[in-house]
């Protein structure tokens, strides 16, 4: 339980998350909570931020906050829709504006105190609103205006309530982080959110809850489960057993890496189950991507369950659930998402096992987990590992998965990875890999006609993998990769580059 926290009330803005991130970057703990969080819970925090949102505060079914929140005596900052809520619920007026304001907007600060302390009068901000405040509530003052918005920033100093019509959390607001820092200062919250402290607290907490019980962890080689296994091992040592199911669908060198990192260097109890033959048998003749995912997921769980039973009486299961997983499954406001792909995440084992869960990352974002991993001295291959789907190379081979095709895509993938990492571009490209389609084409190699497979290279830049852009890899690097693949992977006589963003494509081909 973290006592010194800032709560960000989520009214559905695409930037709500970003506010939490910005506060954590300041070394302060922050949580995204639903807009209708009960007052009793809210009264326990040190500061409240009302996020932006797509609605109109005066519209039908608008998401509102309990008016009593303004009487709690806790400092409040309203952002965009949040500012309009402050005005509307305290007796001011909000109207739909003829002129909408989107994008970069200059504001002029009239009071350089409170949230604007230490800033110049002229500031570049990012606006995105149709409605605007047209009358201030009693007790409120204007702090800044833009050409089109008289109340670009407002405050009730006595109550320590502030409102910004623009978004300080986006980088386009040049001094947004300074404004957030000023608000945080006003709350008096302690700056305690450091990764080092987090690790020590987590180790103590795991020791306490686990006692003398046995714990099991499904290692996938990915960042979340690897770092989770490491921290749990630091807490309870040999009471932890990790199980790594080698599906035969992993990339080049991956299984060896897991064994080296965990068994050899960390001396963690690690059971490696070689199950390639079982997976290939089950996948024989299967071409439908969703069927492949299901088969792999189910077989993985069966094998894991069998192995866990052999260890004896296990009470706890370690899972790498992230803060983003918690939020997307729990509190997002009125969002529904179509199932594009049924993601089999090897960490996501069903509840029916009856294990209690240890989820060390429930409060963290992925890059924070990477940081924990670095502090725990895990190798870069683990902490900087790009995401890799649970069903592995099976979803990077279009159609039936065979041992031969696995070998082709694995070799090509290794070349793509090696060359992109050698060039240093991997720091800016979030995922890069090879895909093997079913088609073949004619080519000429040496003096011979060939009839071989093409390899498709996929490389994307993305912030959150919900949307992505294809990476603009320099042509000479593409040429190098192409030559290497056609020279080194005998079955391949052509290399293609995927220039599709997401949407309309997805990152993976299946
Ligand atoms: P898509 O292809 O949906 O991928 O745009 C977005 C991100 O999710 C990863 N991905 C998966 N991860 N099981 C996983 O654990 C899966 O079945 C799966 N399919 C896609 C993908 O690699 C990308 O990072």
Coordinates of C-alpha atoms and ligand atoms in Angstrom, one line a residue:
X1 CA 0.0 0.0 0.0
X2 CA 1.4 3.3 -1.0
X3 CA 0.3 6.1 1.3
X4 CA 1.7 9.2 -0.5
X5 CA -0.1 9.2 -3.8
X6 CA -1.6 11.5 -6.4
X7 CA -4.8 10.2 -8.0
X8 CA -5.6 11.0 -11.6
X9 CA -9.4 10.7 -12.1
X10 CA -9.9 9.3 -15.6
X11 CA -12.6 10.9 -17.7
X12 CA -11.6 9.0 -20.8
X13 CA -8.9 11.2 -22.4
X14 CA -6.3 9.5 -24.5
X15 CA -3.7 11.4 -22.5
X16 CA -4.9 10.3 -18.9
X17 CA -2.1 7.7 -18.8
X18 CA 0.5 10.3 -19.7
X19 CA -0.4 12.4 -16.6
X20 CA 0.4 9.4 -14.4
X21 CA 3.7 8.9 -16.2
X22 CA 4.7 12.5 -15.9
X23 CA 4.1 12.5 -12.1
X24 CA 6.1 9.3 -11.7
X25 CA 8.9 10.9 -13.6
X26 CA 9.0 13.5 -10.9
X27 CA 9.6 10.7 -8.3
X28 CA 6.1 10.8 -6.9
X29 CA 3.6 7.9 -6.9
X30 CA 0.5 8.4 -9.0
X31 CA -2.4 6.2 -9.9
X32 CA -5.1 6.4 -12.6
X33 CA -8.4 5.8 -10.9
X34 CA -12.0 5.8 -12.3
X35 CA -13.7 9.2 -12.4
X36 CA -16.4 7.9 -10.0
X37 CA -13.9 6.7 -7.3
X38 CA -15.7 7.0 -3.9
X39 CA -14.8 10.1 -1.9
X40 CA -13.6 7.9 1.0
X41 CA -10.8 6.5 -1.2
X42 CA -10.1 10.0 -2.7
X43 CA -9.7 11.5 0.7
X44 CA -6.6 9.3 1.3
X45 CA -4.5 10.9 -1.4
X46 CA -2.4 14.0 -1.4
X47 CA -3.5 15.6 -4.7
X48 CA -6.2 15.0 -7.3
X49 CA -6.0 15.6 -11.1
X50 CA -9.1 15.6 -13.1
X51 CA -8.1 14.4 -16.6
X52 CA -9.4 15.5 -20.0
X53 CA -12.2 13.7 -21.7
X54 CA -14.1 13.5 -25.0
X55 CA -17.5 14.7 -23.6
X56 CA -19.1 18.0 -22.9
X57 CA -19.7 18.7 -19.2
X58 CA -23.1 20.1 -20.0
X59 CA -24.1 17.3 -22.4
X60 CA -26.4 14.4 -21.7
X61 CA -24.8 11.6 -19.7
X62 CA -21.6 13.7 -19.0
X63 CA -19.2 12.0 -16.6
X64 CA -19.2 14.2 -13.5
X65 CA -17.3 14.1 -10.3
X66 CA -19.0 14.4 -6.9
X67 CA -19.1 18.1 -6.0
X68 CA -18.0 17.3 -2.5
X69 CA -14.5 16.5 -3.9
X70 CA -13.9 20.3 -4.0
X71 CA -14.5 20.5 -0.2
X72 CA -12.0 17.8 0.8
X73 CA -9.3 20.3 1.2
X74 CA -7.0 18.3 -1.1
X75 CA -5.3 20.3 -3.9
X76 CA -6.9 19.7 -7.3
X77 CA -5.7 20.3 -10.9
X78 CA -8.2 20.1 -13.7
X79 CA -6.9 19.5 -17.2
X80 CA -9.0 20.5 -20.3
X81 CA -12.4 18.7 -19.5
X82 CA -11.2 18.8 -15.9
X83 CA -11.0 22.6 -15.9
X84 CA -14.5 22.8 -17.4
X85 CA -15.7 20.5 -14.6
X86 CA -14.2 22.7 -12.0
X87 CA -16.0 25.7 -13.5
X88 CA -19.3 24.0 -14.2
X89 CA -19.7 22.3 -10.8
X90 CA -18.7 25.4 -8.8
X91 CA -21.2 27.8 -10.4
X92 CA -19.4 29.0 -13.5
X93 CA -20.5 28.6 -17.1
X94 CA -19.3 26.4 -19.9
X95 CA -20.4 26.9 -23.5
X96 CA -19.7 25.2 -26.8
X97 CA -17.3 27.5 -28.6
X98 CA -17.8 28.6 -32.3
X99 CA -14.0 28.5 -32.7
X100 CA -12.4 25.3 -31.7
X101 CA -8.8 25.2 -30.6
X102 CA -6.7 22.2 -31.7
X103 CA -2.9 22.0 -31.7
X104 CA -0.1 24.4 -30.7
X105 CA -1.5 27.5 -29.0
X106 CA 0.3 30.5 -27.3
X107 CA -0.9 31.6 -24.0
X108 CA -0.1 34.7 -21.9
X109 CA 0.3 34.2 -18.2
X110 CA -1.1 37.0 -16.1
X111 CA -0.2 35.6 -12.7
X112 CA 3.2 33.9 -12.4
X113 CA 2.5 32.2 -9.1
X114 CA 1.3 28.8 -8.1
X115 CA 1.3 26.5 -11.1
X116 CA 3.1 29.0 -13.3
X117 CA 5.9 29.9 -10.8
X118 CA 9.2 30.4 -12.4
X119 CA 7.9 30.5 -16.0
X120 CA 8.0 33.3 -18.6
X121 CA 4.8 35.2 -19.5
X122 CA 4.6 33.7 -23.0
X123 CA 4.1 29.9 -23.2
X124 CA 3.5 27.4 -26.0
X125 CA 0.8 24.9 -25.1
X126 CA -1.2 22.2 -26.7
X127 CA -4.9 22.7 -26.8
X128 CA -7.7 20.3 -27.9
X129 CA -11.1 21.6 -27.1
X130 CA -14.5 22.6 -28.5
X131 CA -16.1 23.8 -25.2
X132 CA -14.8 26.6 -23.1
X133 CA -15.5 28.3 -19.8
X134 CA -17.4 31.6 -20.4
X135 CA -17.9 32.6 -16.8
X136 CA -15.7 31.9 -13.8
X137 CA -17.1 30.6 -10.5
X138 CA -16.9 32.7 -7.4
X139 CA -13.5 32.8 -5.8
X140 CA -11.7 31.9 -9.0
X141 CA -9.2 34.0 -10.9
X142 CA -7.7 34.0 -14.4
X143 CA -4.1 32.9 -14.6
X144 CA -3.6 32.9 -18.4
X145 CA -5.4 33.5 -21.7
X146 CA -5.0 32.6 -25.3
X147 CA -6.4 34.5 -28.3
X148 CA -9.5 32.3 -28.4
X149 CA -9.7 31.3 -24.8
X150 CA -10.0 33.9 -22.0
X151 CA -9.8 31.3 -19.3
X152 CA -6.8 29.2 -20.5
X153 CA -5.8 28.8 -16.8
X154 CA -7.8 29.5 -13.7
X155 CA -7.3 29.1 -9.9
X156 CA -8.9 29.3 -6.5
X157 CA -5.7 29.9 -4.5
X158 CA -7.5 29.6 -1.1
X159 CA -8.7 26.1 -1.9
X160 CA -5.6 25.2 -3.9
X161 CA -7.7 24.3 -7.0
X162 CA -6.2 24.9 -10.5
X163 CA -7.5 24.4 -14.0
X164 CA -5.6 24.3 -17.3
X165 CA -7.5 24.4 -20.6
X166 CA -4.5 23.0 -22.4
X167 CA -2.7 19.7 -21.8
X168 CA 0.5 20.1 -19.7
X169 CA 1.2 16.3 -19.9
X170 CA 2.0 16.3 -23.7
X171 CA 5.5 17.2 -24.8
X172 CA 4.1 19.8 -27.2
X173 CA 3.4 22.0 -24.1
X174 CA 6.9 23.2 -23.8
X175 CA 7.0 23.7 -20.0
X176 CA 4.1 21.3 -19.1
X177 CA 6.3 19.2 -16.9
X178 CA 7.4 22.3 -14.9
X179 CA 3.7 23.2 -14.4
X180 CA 2.9 19.7 -13.2
X181 CA 5.9 19.9 -10.9
X182 CA 4.6 23.1 -9.5
X183 CA 1.3 21.5 -8.7
X184 CA 2.9 18.5 -7.1
X185 CA 5.0 20.9 -4.9
X186 CA 1.7 22.5 -3.8
X187 CA 0.4 19.2 -2.6
X188 CA 3.3 18.6 -0.3
X189 CA 3.5 15.0 -1.3
X190 CA 6.7 13.2 -0.5
X191 CA 9.0 12.3 -3.4
X192 CA 9.4 8.6 -2.6
X193 CA 8.9 6.8 -5.9
X194 CA 12.4 5.6 -6.7
X195 CA 13.0 2.3 -8.4
X196 CA 15.6 1.3 -5.7
X197 CA 13.1 1.8 -2.9
X198 CA 10.4 0.1 -4.9
X199 CA 12.7 -3.0 -5.2
X200 CA 13.5 -3.2 -1.5
X201 CA 9.8 -2.7 -0.5
X202 CA 8.7 -5.4 -3.0
X203 CA 11.3 -7.9 -1.7
X204 CA 10.1 -7.4 1.9
X205 CA 6.5 -7.6 0.9
X206 CA 7.0 -10.9 -1.1
X207 CA 8.9 -12.4 1.9
X208 CA 6.1 -11.5 4.2
X209 CA 3.2 -12.8 2.1
X210 CA 4.9 -16.0 1.0
X211 CA 6.3 -17.2 4.3
X212 CA 7.5 -20.7 3.9
X213 CA 5.3 -21.6 1.0
X214 CA 6.4 -22.9 -2.4
X215 CA 6.2 -20.6 -5.5
X216 CA 6.2 -21.4 -9.2
X217 CA 6.8 -19.1 -12.2
X218 CA 6.3 -19.7 -15.9
X219 CA 9.4 -18.1 -17.6
X220 CA 8.9 -17.1 -21.2
X221 CA 12.2 -15.3 -21.7
X222 CA 10.3 -12.0 -21.9
X223 CA 11.1 -9.0 -19.7
X224 CA 8.1 -9.1 -17.4
X225 CA 8.4 -12.8 -16.3
X226 CA 12.2 -12.7 -16.3
X227 CA 12.4 -9.7 -14.0
X228 CA 9.6 -11.0 -11.8
X229 CA 11.4 -14.3 -11.3
X230 CA 14.5 -12.5 -10.4
X231 CA 12.9 -10.3 -7.7
X232 CA 10.9 -13.2 -6.3
X233 CA 14.1 -15.2 -6.1
X234 CA 15.9 -12.4 -4.3
X235 CA 13.0 -12.5 -1.7
X236 CA 12.6 -16.3 -1.2
X237 CA 15.5 -18.1 -2.9
X238 CA 15.0 -21.8 -3.3
X239 CA 11.3 -21.7 -2.5
X240 CA 10.9 -20.5 -6.1
X241 CA 10.8 -22.9 -9.0
X242 CA 10.7 -21.6 -12.6
X243 CA 9.4 -23.6 -15.5
X244 CA 10.5 -22.9 -19.0
X245 CA 8.6 -24.7 -21.7
X246 CA 10.7 -24.8 -24.8
X247 CA 8.0 -24.9 -27.5
X248 CA 10.5 -25.1 -30.3
X249 CA 8.9 -21.9 -31.6
X250 CA 11.4 -19.6 -30.0
X251 CA 14.0 -17.4 -31.8
X252 CA 17.6 -18.2 -32.3
X253 CA 19.5 -18.5 -29.1
X254 CA 16.5 -17.7 -26.8
X255 CA 16.3 -21.0 -24.9
X256 CA 20.0 -21.0 -24.3
X257 CA 19.8 -17.4 -23.0
X258 CA 17.1 -18.3 -20.5
X259 CA 19.1 -21.2 -19.2
X260 CA 22.3 -19.2 -19.0
X261 CA 20.7 -16.2 -17.2
X262 CA 18.6 -18.1 -14.7
X263 CA 20.1 -21.5 -14.0
X264 CA 23.8 -20.7 -14.5
X265 CA 24.2 -17.1 -13.2
X266 CA 21.3 -16.7 -10.8
X267 CA 21.2 -20.3 -9.7
X268 CA 17.4 -20.3 -9.7
X269 CA 15.7 -23.7 -9.6
X270 CA 14.8 -24.0 -13.3
X271 CA 13.0 -26.8 -15.0
X272 CA 13.4 -26.8 -18.8
X273 CA 10.8 -28.8 -20.6
X274 CA 11.7 -29.6 -24.1
X275 CA 8.4 -29.9 -25.9
X276 CA 9.1 -29.0 -29.6
X277 CA 7.9 -32.4 -30.8
X278 CA 4.6 -32.2 -29.0
X279 CA 3.9 -28.7 -30.3
X280 CA 4.8 -29.6 -33.9
X281 CA 2.7 -32.7 -33.7
X282 CA -0.4 -30.7 -32.6
X283 CA 0.3 -28.0 -35.2
X284 CA 0.6 -30.4 -38.1
X285 CA -1.8 -29.4 -40.9
X286 CA -3.1 -26.4 -39.0
X287 CA -3.2 -23.2 -41.1
X288 CA -5.7 -20.9 -39.3
X289 CA -3.9 -18.3 -37.2
X290 CA -6.5 -18.4 -34.4
X291 CA -6.4 -22.2 -34.3
X292 CA -2.7 -22.1 -34.0
X293 CA -2.8 -19.7 -31.1
X294 CA -5.4 -21.8 -29.3
X295 CA -3.5 -25.1 -29.8
X296 CA -0.3 -23.5 -28.5
X297 CA -2.0 -21.9 -25.5
X298 CA -3.8 -25.0 -24.4
X299 CA -0.8 -27.3 -24.8
X300 CA 1.4 -24.8 -23.0
X301 CA -1.0 -24.8 -20.0
X302 CA -1.2 -28.6 -19.9
X303 CA 2.5 -29.0 -19.9
X304 CA 3.0 -26.3 -17.3
X305 CA 0.2 -27.8 -15.1
X306 CA 1.8 -31.3 -15.2
X307 CA 5.2 -30.0 -14.3
X308 CA 3.9 -27.8 -11.5
X309 CA 2.2 -30.8 -10.0
X310 CA 5.4 -32.7 -9.9
X311 CA 7.1 -30.1 -7.7
X312 CA 4.7 -30.8 -4.8
X313 CA 2.4 -28.5 -2.9
X314 CA 2.6 -25.1 -4.6
X315 CA 0.6 -22.2 -3.2
X316 CA 1.7 -19.2 -5.3
X317 CA 2.1 -18.4 -9.0
X318 CA 4.3 -15.4 -10.1
X319 CA 2.7 -13.4 -12.9
X320 CA 4.1 -10.4 -14.8
X321 CA 0.9 -8.5 -15.0
X322 CA 1.6 -4.8 -15.8
X323 CA -0.1 -1.6 -14.6
X324 CA -1.4 -1.2 -18.2
X325 CA -3.0 -4.7 -18.1
X326 CA -4.7 -3.8 -14.8
X327 CA -6.1 -0.6 -16.2
X328 CA -7.2 -2.0 -19.6
X329 CA -9.0 -4.8 -17.9
X330 CA -10.6 -2.8 -15.1
X331 CA -11.4 0.8 -15.2
X332 CA -11.2 2.3 -18.6
X333 CA -14.1 4.6 -19.1
X334 CA -16.7 3.3 -21.6
X335 CA -14.3 1.7 -24.0
X336 CA -14.9 -1.6 -25.7
X337 CA -12.3 -3.2 -27.9
X338 CA -12.9 -5.8 -30.6
X339 CA -10.9 -8.9 -30.3
X340 CA -8.5 -8.7 -33.2
X341 CA -6.3 -11.5 -32.1
X342 CA -6.7 -13.8 -29.0
X343 CA -3.4 -13.0 -27.4
X344 CA -1.9 -16.0 -25.7
X345 CA 0.4 -14.6 -23.1
X346 CA 2.3 -17.3 -21.4
X347 CA 2.1 -15.3 -18.1
X348 CA -1.7 -15.4 -18.4
X349 CA -2.5 -18.8 -16.9
X350 CA -6.1 -19.6 -15.9
X351 CA -7.4 -19.1 -12.4
X352 CA -8.6 -22.7 -12.2
X353 CA -5.1 -23.7 -11.0
X354 CA -6.2 -22.4 -7.6
X355 CA -2.8 -20.7 -7.1
X356 CA -2.6 -17.4 -5.3
X357 CA -1.0 -14.7 -7.4
X358 CA 2.2 -12.8 -6.9
X359 CA 2.1 -9.9 -9.3
X360 CA 5.1 -7.6 -8.6
X361 CA 4.4 -5.3 -11.5
X362 CA 0.8 -4.5 -10.9
X363 CA 1.8 -0.9 -10.2
X364 CA 4.5 -0.5 -12.9
X365 CA 4.7 0.4 -16.6
X366 CA 6.8 -1.8 -18.9
X367 CA 9.8 0.7 -19.0
X368 CA 9.8 0.8 -15.2
X369 CA 10.0 -3.0 -15.2
X370 CA 13.0 -2.7 -17.6
X371 CA 14.6 -0.3 -15.1
X372 CA 14.1 -2.7 -12.2
X373 CA 15.7 -5.4 -14.4
X374 CA 18.7 -3.2 -15.0
X375 CA 19.1 -2.4 -11.3
X376 CA 18.8 -6.1 -10.5
X377 CA 21.7 -6.6 -13.0
X378 CA 19.9 -8.7 -15.6
X379 CA 21.7 -8.8 -18.9
X380 CA 20.7 -6.3 -21.7
X381 CA 19.4 -9.2 -23.8
X382 CA 16.7 -9.6 -21.2
X383 CA 16.0 -6.0 -20.1
X384 CA 16.0 -4.6 -23.7
X385 CA 14.2 -7.5 -25.3
X386 CA 11.7 -6.6 -27.9
X387 CA 8.2 -8.0 -27.4
X388 CA 7.8 -11.5 -28.7
X389 CA 4.4 -13.1 -29.1
X390 CA 3.5 -16.1 -26.8
X391 CA 2.8 -18.4 -29.9
X392 CA 6.3 -17.4 -31.1
X393 CA 7.5 -18.1 -34.6
X394 CA 4.3 -20.0 -35.3
X395 CA 2.5 -16.7 -36.0
X396 CA 5.4 -15.5 -38.2
X397 CA 5.1 -18.5 -40.5
X398 CA 2.0 -18.1 -42.6
X399 CA 0.1 -21.4 -42.9
X400 CA 1.3 -24.7 -41.6
X401 CA 4.3 -24.7 -39.2
X402 CA 6.9 -27.2 -40.0
X403 CA 10.4 -27.8 -38.6
X404 CA 11.9 -26.8 -42.0
X405 CA 10.0 -23.5 -42.1
X406 CA 10.9 -22.8 -38.5
X407 CA 14.6 -23.1 -39.4
X408 CA 14.1 -20.7 -42.4
X409 CA 12.3 -18.0 -40.5
X410 CA 14.6 -18.3 -37.5
X411 CA 17.8 -17.9 -39.6
X412 CA 16.3 -14.9 -41.4
X413 CA 15.0 -13.3 -38.2
X414 CA 18.5 -13.7 -36.6
X415 CA 20.0 -11.8 -39.6
X416 CA 17.4 -9.0 -39.3
X417 CA 18.1 -8.7 -35.6
X418 CA 21.8 -8.8 -35.9
X419 CA 22.0 -6.1 -38.6
X420 CA 19.5 -3.7 -37.0
X421 CA 21.2 -4.1 -33.6
X422 CA 24.7 -3.6 -35.1
X423 CA 23.5 -0.4 -36.8
X424 CA 22.2 1.0 -33.5
X425 CA 18.8 1.5 -35.0
X426 CA 17.2 -0.9 -32.5
X427 CA 17.1 1.9 -30.0
X428 CA 14.4 3.6 -32.1
X429 CA 12.6 0.7 -33.6
X430 CA 10.4 -1.1 -31.1
X431 CA 9.9 -4.4 -33.0
X432 CA 11.7 -5.9 -36.0
X433 CA 11.6 -9.4 -37.4
X434 CA 11.2 -11.7 -40.4
X435 CA 8.0 -13.3 -41.7
X436 CA 7.8 -16.4 -44.0
X437 CA 4.8 -16.5 -46.3
X438 CA 3.5 -19.5 -48.2
X439 CA 4.2 -18.3 -51.7
X440 CA 7.3 -19.0 -53.8
X441 CA 8.8 -17.2 -56.7
X442 CA 11.3 -17.7 -59.4
X443 CA 14.9 -16.4 -59.0
X444 CA 18.4 -16.9 -60.3
X445 CA 21.3 -17.7 -58.0
X446 CA 24.7 -18.5 -59.5
X447 CA 23.8 -19.9 -62.9
X448 CA 20.7 -21.7 -61.7
X449 CA 17.1 -21.0 -61.8
X450 CA 15.6 -21.1 -58.3
X451 CA 12.1 -21.4 -57.0
X452 CA 12.2 -20.3 -53.4
X453 CA 10.5 -18.5 -50.6
X454 CA 10.5 -14.7 -50.1
X455 CA 11.1 -13.3 -46.6
X456 CA 9.2 -10.3 -45.5
X457 CA 10.9 -7.9 -43.1
X458 CA 8.6 -6.1 -40.6
X459 CA 10.0 -3.3 -38.5
X460 CA 7.8 -0.8 -36.6
X461 CA 8.1 2.2 -34.5
X462 CA 5.4 2.6 -31.8
X463 CA 4.7 4.0 -28.4
X464 CA 2.2 1.4 -27.1
X465 CA 1.7 -1.2 -29.9
X466 CA -1.9 -0.2 -30.3
X467 CA -0.9 1.8 -33.3
X468 CA 2.4 1.6 -35.2
X469 CA 4.3 3.0 -38.1
X470 CA 6.6 1.2 -40.4
X471 CA 10.2 2.0 -39.6
X472 CA 12.1 4.1 -42.2
X473 CA 15.2 1.9 -42.3
X474 CA 18.0 3.4 -44.5
X475 CA 18.2 1.7 -47.9
X476 CA 21.8 0.6 -47.5
X477 CA 20.9 -1.3 -44.3
X478 CA 18.0 -2.9 -46.1
X479 CA 20.4 -3.9 -48.9
X480 CA 22.8 -5.5 -46.4
X481 CA 20.0 -7.5 -44.8
X482 CA 18.7 -8.6 -48.2
X483 CA 22.1 -9.8 -49.4
X484 CA 22.8 -11.6 -46.2
X485 CA 19.4 -13.4 -46.1
X486 CA 19.6 -14.5 -49.8
X487 CA 23.2 -15.6 -49.3
X488 CA 22.9 -17.3 -46.0
X489 CA 19.4 -18.8 -46.0
X490 CA 19.4 -21.3 -48.9
X491 CA 15.6 -21.6 -49.4
X492 CA 15.1 -17.8 -49.8
X493 CA 15.6 -16.0 -53.1
X494 CA 13.7 -12.7 -52.5
X495 CA 13.4 -10.2 -49.6
X496 CA 10.5 -7.7 -49.2
X497 CA 9.9 -4.8 -46.8
X498 CA 6.5 -4.3 -45.3
X499 CA 5.4 -0.6 -45.6
X500 CA 2.1 -0.9 -43.8
X501 CA 1.3 1.0 -40.6
X502 CA -1.1 -0.2 -37.9
X503 CA -4.0 0.3 -38.7
X504 CA -4.7 -1.0 -41.3
X505 CA -2.2 -3.8 -40.7
X506 CA -1.3 -5.3 -37.4
X507 CA 2.3 -5.7 -36.2
X508 CA 2.4 -9.4 -36.6
X509 CA 1.2 -11.0 -39.9
X510 CA -1.0 -13.5 -38.2
Ligands
LIG1 P1 -0.5 -7.0 -33.3 O1 0.0 -8.0 -34.2 O2 -1.8 -7.3 -32.5 O3 0.6 -7.0 -32.1 O4 -0.5 -5.6 -33.8 C1 0.8 -6.0 -31.1 C2 1.8 -6.5 -30.1 O5 1.4 -7.8 -29.5 C3 2.3 -8.8 -29.8 N1 1.4 -10.0 -30.1 C4 1.3 -11.0 -29.2 N2 1.7 -11.2 -27.9 N3 0.6 -13.2 -27.8 C5 1.4 -12.3 -27.3 O6 1.8 -12.5 -26.1 C6 0.1 -13.2 -29.1 O7 -0.6 -14.0 -29.6 C7 0.5 -12.0 -29.8 N4 0.1 -11.5 -31.0 C8 0.8 -10.3 -31.2 C9 3.0 -8.4 -31.0 O8 4.3 -9.0 -31.1 C10 3.1 -6.9 -30.8 O9 4.2 -6.6 -29.9

